[in-house]
GROMACS .gro file of C-alpha atoms in nm:
model
  239
    1MET     CA    1   6.866 -18.471   0.905
    2THR     CA    2   6.705 -18.303   0.607
    3ASN     CA    3   6.546 -18.039   0.830
    4CYS     CA    4   6.881 -17.970   0.997
    5PHE     CA    5   7.042 -17.924   0.662
    6GLN     CA    6   6.767 -17.687   0.551
    7TYR     CA    7   6.803 -17.477   0.868
    8LEU     CA    8   7.180 -17.467   0.827
    9PHE     CA    9   7.146 -17.361   0.466
   10PHE     CA   10   6.891 -17.091   0.556
   11TYR     CA   11   7.100 -16.935   0.834
   12SER     CA   12   7.415 -16.950   0.622
   13PHE     CA   13   7.235 -16.769   0.341
   14MET     CA   14   7.104 -16.499   0.579
   15PHE     CA   15   7.449 -16.448   0.729
   16ILE     CA   16   7.602 -16.398   0.384
   17LEU     CA   17   7.322 -16.160   0.289
   18PHE     CA   18   7.367 -15.957   0.610
   19VAL     CA   19   7.743 -15.928   0.568
   20SER     CA   20   7.699 -15.832   0.205
   21CYS     CA   21   7.450 -15.558   0.291
   22ASP     CA   22   7.668 -15.430   0.573
   23SER     CA   23   7.967 -15.414   0.338
   24ASN     CA   24   7.764 -15.228   0.078
   25GLU     CA   25   7.650 -14.979   0.342
   26ASP     CA   26   8.012 -14.913   0.446
   27GLU     CA   27   8.109 -14.854   0.085
   28GLN     CA   28   7.809 -14.627   0.040
   29VAL     CA   29   7.906 -14.419   0.346
   30GLU     CA   30   8.261 -14.379   0.218
   31THR     CA   31   8.134 -14.284  -0.127
   32ASP     CA   32   7.897 -14.025   0.017
   33LEU     CA   33   8.169 -13.833   0.205
   34PRO     CA   34   8.188 -13.478   0.063
   35GLU     CA   35   8.501 -13.359  -0.112
   36PRO     CA   36   8.700 -13.108   0.097
   37LYS     CA   37   8.655 -12.751  -0.028
   38LEU     CA   38   8.940 -12.501  -0.026
   39ILE     CA   39   8.844 -12.206   0.196
   40GLU     CA   40   9.178 -12.022   0.242
   41ASN     CA   41   9.528 -12.033   0.095
   42TYR     CA   42   9.841 -11.824   0.141
   43TYR     CA   43  10.168 -11.832  -0.051
   44PHE     CA   44  10.500 -11.690  -0.166
   45LYS     CA   45  10.590 -11.778  -0.525
   46GLY     CA   46  10.846 -11.670  -0.780
   47ASP     CA   47  11.189 -11.744  -0.925
   48LEU     CA   48  11.477 -11.725  -0.676
   49ASP     CA   49  11.814 -11.740  -0.850
   50GLY     CA   50  11.673 -11.979  -1.109
   51ASP     CA   51  11.503 -12.205  -0.853
   52ALA     CA   52  11.130 -12.207  -0.789
   53LEU     CA   53  11.017 -12.024  -0.476
   54ASP     CA   54  10.698 -12.214  -0.398
   55MET     CA   55  10.564 -12.194  -0.042
   56GLU     CA   56  10.194 -12.243   0.011
   57ILE     CA   57   9.950 -12.351   0.278
   58LYS     CA   58   9.587 -12.443   0.217
   59PHE     CA   59   9.293 -12.467   0.455
   60TYR     CA   60   8.988 -12.682   0.377
   61ASP     CA   61   8.644 -12.704   0.531
   62ILE     CA   62   8.712 -13.071   0.613
   63SER     CA   63   9.047 -13.177   0.754
   64SER     CA   64   9.206 -13.500   0.633
   65GLU     CA   65   9.544 -13.670   0.617
   66ASP     CA   66   9.574 -13.555   0.257
   67ASN     CA   67   9.549 -13.183   0.330
   68GLN     CA   68   9.774 -13.131   0.631
   69ASN     CA   69  10.015 -12.834   0.617
   70LEU     CA   70  10.381 -12.860   0.715
   71LEU     CA   71  10.399 -12.480   0.723
   72SER     CA   72  10.201 -12.258   0.960
   73LEU     CA   73  10.047 -11.918   0.903
   74ASP     CA   74  10.196 -11.623   1.094
   75PHE     CA   75   9.990 -11.304   1.083
   76GLY     CA   76  10.029 -11.117   1.414
   77GLY     CA   77   9.944 -10.886   1.575
   78SER     CA   78  10.306 -10.790   1.578
   79GLN     CA   79  10.435 -10.480   1.752
   80THR     CA   80  10.346 -10.120   1.822
   81SER     CA   81  10.626  -9.884   1.924
   82ASP     CA   82  10.506  -9.611   2.160
   83ILE     CA   83  10.772  -9.340   2.149
   84GLU     CA   84  10.728  -9.077   2.420
   85VAL     CA   85  10.857  -8.726   2.409
   86LEU     CA   86  11.153  -8.719   2.646
   87GLY     CA   87  11.041  -8.615   2.993
   88GLU     CA   88  10.674  -8.586   2.895
   89PRO     CA   89  10.485  -8.907   2.988
   90GLY     CA   90  10.165  -8.968   2.796
   91THR     CA   91  10.283  -8.792   2.480
   92GLY     CA   92  10.355  -9.112   2.289
   93PHE     CA   93  10.349  -9.140   1.913
   94CYS     CA   94  10.273  -9.490   1.791
   95TYR     CA   95  10.428  -9.673   1.496
   96GLY     CA   96  10.279 -10.005   1.389
   97ASN     CA   97  10.490 -10.294   1.260
   98TYR     CA   98  10.334 -10.602   1.099
   99ALA     CA   99  10.491 -10.940   1.025
  100CYS     CA  100  10.315 -11.205   0.820
  101GLY     CA  101  10.433 -11.518   0.647
  102LEU     CA  102  10.477 -11.894   0.639
  103VAL     CA  103  10.678 -12.051   0.922
  104GLN     CA  104  10.757 -12.376   1.101
  105TYR     CA  105  10.723 -12.328   1.475
  106ASP     CA  106  10.987 -12.455   1.720
  107GLY     CA  107  10.897 -12.754   1.933
  108ILE     CA  108  10.693 -12.930   1.663
  109LEU     CA  109  10.830 -13.248   1.508
  110TYR     CA  110  10.845 -13.230   1.129
  111ASP     CA  111  10.902 -13.505   0.876
  112GLU     CA  112  11.061 -13.244   0.654
  113ILE     CA  113  11.225 -12.907   0.714
  114LEU     CA  114  11.118 -12.646   0.459
  115ASP     CA  115  11.219 -12.298   0.350
  116THR     CA  116  11.022 -12.026   0.528
  117ALA     CA  117  10.965 -11.657   0.461
  118LYS     CA  118  10.805 -11.345   0.604
  119LEU     CA  119  10.681 -11.018   0.468
  120TYR     CA  120  10.702 -10.708   0.688
  121PHE     CA  121  10.526 -10.372   0.686
  122TRP     CA  122  10.734 -10.125   0.885
  123ASP     CA  123  10.665  -9.817   1.098
  124LEU     CA  124  10.317  -9.710   0.998
  125PRO     CA  125  10.269  -9.375   1.179
  126VAL     CA  126   9.960  -9.430   1.395
  127GLY     CA  127   9.990  -9.110   1.601
  128GLU     CA  128   9.801  -9.138   1.929
  129CYS     CA  129   9.792  -9.506   2.033
  130ALA     CA  130   9.425  -9.573   1.965
  131LEU     CA  131   9.271  -9.862   1.774
  132GLU     CA  132   9.068  -9.646   1.534
  133ASN     CA  133   9.382  -9.449   1.445
  134GLU     CA  134   9.569  -9.771   1.373
  135LEU     CA  135   9.289  -9.910   1.156
  136THR     CA  136   9.274  -9.588   0.954
  137VAL     CA  137   9.650  -9.589   0.896
  138MET     CA  138   9.655  -9.959   0.802
  139LYS     CA  139   9.384  -9.905   0.543
  140GLU     CA  140   9.560  -9.600   0.395
  141PHE     CA  141   9.890  -9.789   0.377
  142LEU     CA  142   9.738 -10.094   0.205
  143GLU     CA  143   9.558  -9.871  -0.045
  144ASN     CA  144   9.902  -9.738  -0.150
  145LYS     CA  145   9.967  -9.985  -0.431
  146THR     CA  146  10.345  -9.931  -0.440
  147PRO     CA  147  10.497  -9.891  -0.089
  148ALA     CA  148  10.868  -9.818  -0.052
  149TYR     CA  149  11.125 -10.086   0.028
  150ARG     CA  150  11.275 -10.070   0.376
  151VAL     CA  151  11.650 -10.004   0.399
  152PHE     CA  152  11.831 -10.134   0.707
  153GLY     CA  153  11.955  -9.855   0.934
  154ASN     CA  154  11.772  -9.556   0.788
  155GLY     CA  155  11.433  -9.608   0.958
  156THR     CA  156  11.223  -9.577   0.642
  157LYS     CA  157  10.864  -9.515   0.753
  158SER     CA  158  10.560  -9.689   0.598
  159SER     CA  159  10.780  -9.938   0.416
  160PHE     CA  160  10.800 -10.301   0.311
  161SER     CA  161  11.055 -10.583   0.324
  162PHE     CA  162  11.077 -10.953   0.243
  163GLU     CA  163  11.286 -11.203   0.443
  164PHE     CA  164  11.384 -11.551   0.327
  165PHE     CA  165  11.500 -11.825   0.569
  166PRO     CA  166  11.664 -12.121   0.388
  167LYS     CA  167  11.574 -12.463   0.523
  168GLU     CA  168  11.938 -12.556   0.581
  169THR     CA  169  11.962 -12.290   0.852
  170SER     CA  170  11.606 -12.299   0.982
  171GLU     CA  171  11.705 -12.443   1.321
  172ASN     CA  172  11.959 -12.181   1.423
  173GLN     CA  173  11.905 -11.907   1.163
  174GLU     CA  174  12.279 -11.843   1.147
  175TYR     CA  175  12.205 -11.653   0.831
  176TYR     CA  176  11.904 -11.544   0.631
  177TYR     CA  177  11.833 -11.315   0.339
  178SER     CA  178  11.647 -10.984   0.344
  179SER     CA  179  11.560 -10.709   0.099
  180ARG     CA  180  11.662 -10.466   0.379
  181PHE     CA  181  12.033 -10.549   0.375
  182GLY     CA  182  12.138 -10.385   0.047
  183ASP     CA  183  12.042 -10.170  -0.248
  184ASN     CA  184  11.695 -10.225  -0.392
  185THR     CA  185  11.642  -9.906  -0.590
  186ASP     CA  186  11.532 -10.116  -0.890
  187ALA     CA  187  11.299 -10.339  -0.686
  188THR     CA  188  10.926 -10.338  -0.747
  189ILE     CA  189  10.615 -10.413  -0.545
  190THR     CA  190  10.248 -10.381  -0.631
  191ILE     CA  191   9.963 -10.454  -0.390
  192SER     CA  192   9.693 -10.588  -0.620
  193SER     CA  193   9.419 -10.693  -0.378
  194VAL     CA  194   9.315 -10.608  -0.021
  195GLU     CA  195   9.024 -10.785   0.147
  196GLU     CA  196   8.914 -10.699   0.501
  197VAL     CA  197   8.786 -11.031   0.640
  198GLU     CA  198   8.712 -10.891   0.985
  199LYS     CA  199   8.782 -10.570   1.172
  200GLY     CA  200   9.157 -10.504   1.146
  201VAL     CA  201   9.235 -10.831   0.965
  202TYR     CA  202   9.324 -10.819   0.597
  203ILE     CA  203   9.414 -11.065   0.323
  204VAL     CA  204   9.667 -10.895   0.098
  205GLU     CA  205   9.787 -11.007  -0.245
  206GLY     CA  206  10.057 -10.860  -0.463
  207ARG     CA  207  10.358 -10.897  -0.689
  208PHE     CA  208  10.718 -10.805  -0.620
  209SER     CA  209  11.078 -10.845  -0.738
  210CYS     CA  210  11.391 -10.759  -0.542
  211LYS     CA  211  11.736 -10.863  -0.429
  212LEU     CA  212  11.766 -11.055  -0.103
  213TYR     CA  213  12.099 -10.994   0.070
  214LYS     CA  214  12.268 -11.231   0.312
  215LEU     CA  215  12.283 -11.126   0.675
  216ASN     CA  216  12.619 -10.959   0.751
  217ASP     CA  217  12.745 -11.005   0.393
  218SER     CA  218  12.575 -10.780   0.139
  219ALA     CA  219  12.812 -10.904  -0.133
  220VAL     CA  220  12.607 -11.225  -0.138
  221PHE     CA  221  12.249 -11.197  -0.259
  222LYS     CA  222  11.969 -11.384  -0.430
  223GLN     CA  223  11.761 -11.232  -0.709
  224LEU     CA  224  11.386 -11.276  -0.676
  225GLU     CA  225  11.195 -11.237  -1.003
  226GLY     CA  226  10.822 -11.257  -1.067
  227GLY     CA  227  10.739 -11.282  -0.697
  228GLN     CA  228  10.379 -11.325  -0.586
  229PHE     CA  229  10.238 -11.320  -0.233
  230ARG     CA  230   9.911 -11.376  -0.054
  231VAL     CA  231   9.930 -11.311   0.320
  232LYS     CA  232   9.711 -11.219   0.616
  233ILE     CA  233   9.788 -10.931   0.852
  234SER     CA  234   9.622 -10.820   1.174
  235ASN     CA  235   9.614 -10.499   1.377
  236ASN     CA  236   9.804 -10.469   1.706
  237LEU     CA  237   9.600 -10.243   1.935
  238LYS     CA  238   9.285 -10.347   2.120
  239GLU     CA  239   8.963 -10.165   2.203
   0.00000   0.00000   0.00000
């Protein structure tokens, strides 16, 4: 009986020791997991009629439940308009348009609907529709630190606009606000940083202030002050 008791005690002790070691190893593995490092972030920030405009998405080297984005990054390519001389095929003159921003795509289930926004660069005159021409024009445009604001209906070339989509109308977009829909002669924009991360793909930062007018009712507008943006844009044409 004594021997049985000794064996029982021995195996019980070893079991407790094994479980304890295994538990410590699990804790050690969890402790040794590296902290996620921020590798990219994009945003629109500022003061919109006294309320904070604060849209941002962040990308980390390690994905986790704590760093999931509700917004998605939209950076094109967008559109190239090839306008031919009437009756003369092959005489096209290209204009590049570029949309970039923070969106929520249709068909994805969200726990929360958020405000979204886009920044547009309009009608960059590429000339002959060739990739190298487009890349040259994009670079020249982004090096212009103060591009003009686009005005709806007058076809302003090499221009800029900002569009704001309130969350309450995000599903049907029955109305939205744009700097294009009214007077912005006092508006400002400064491109402060341009980084080419790969051929034809740029990360662009800047500051801007403007009025955002309601679609189909320019008497209603929101004043954006102290705006900041960090976006990514991509070329349209291929090799």
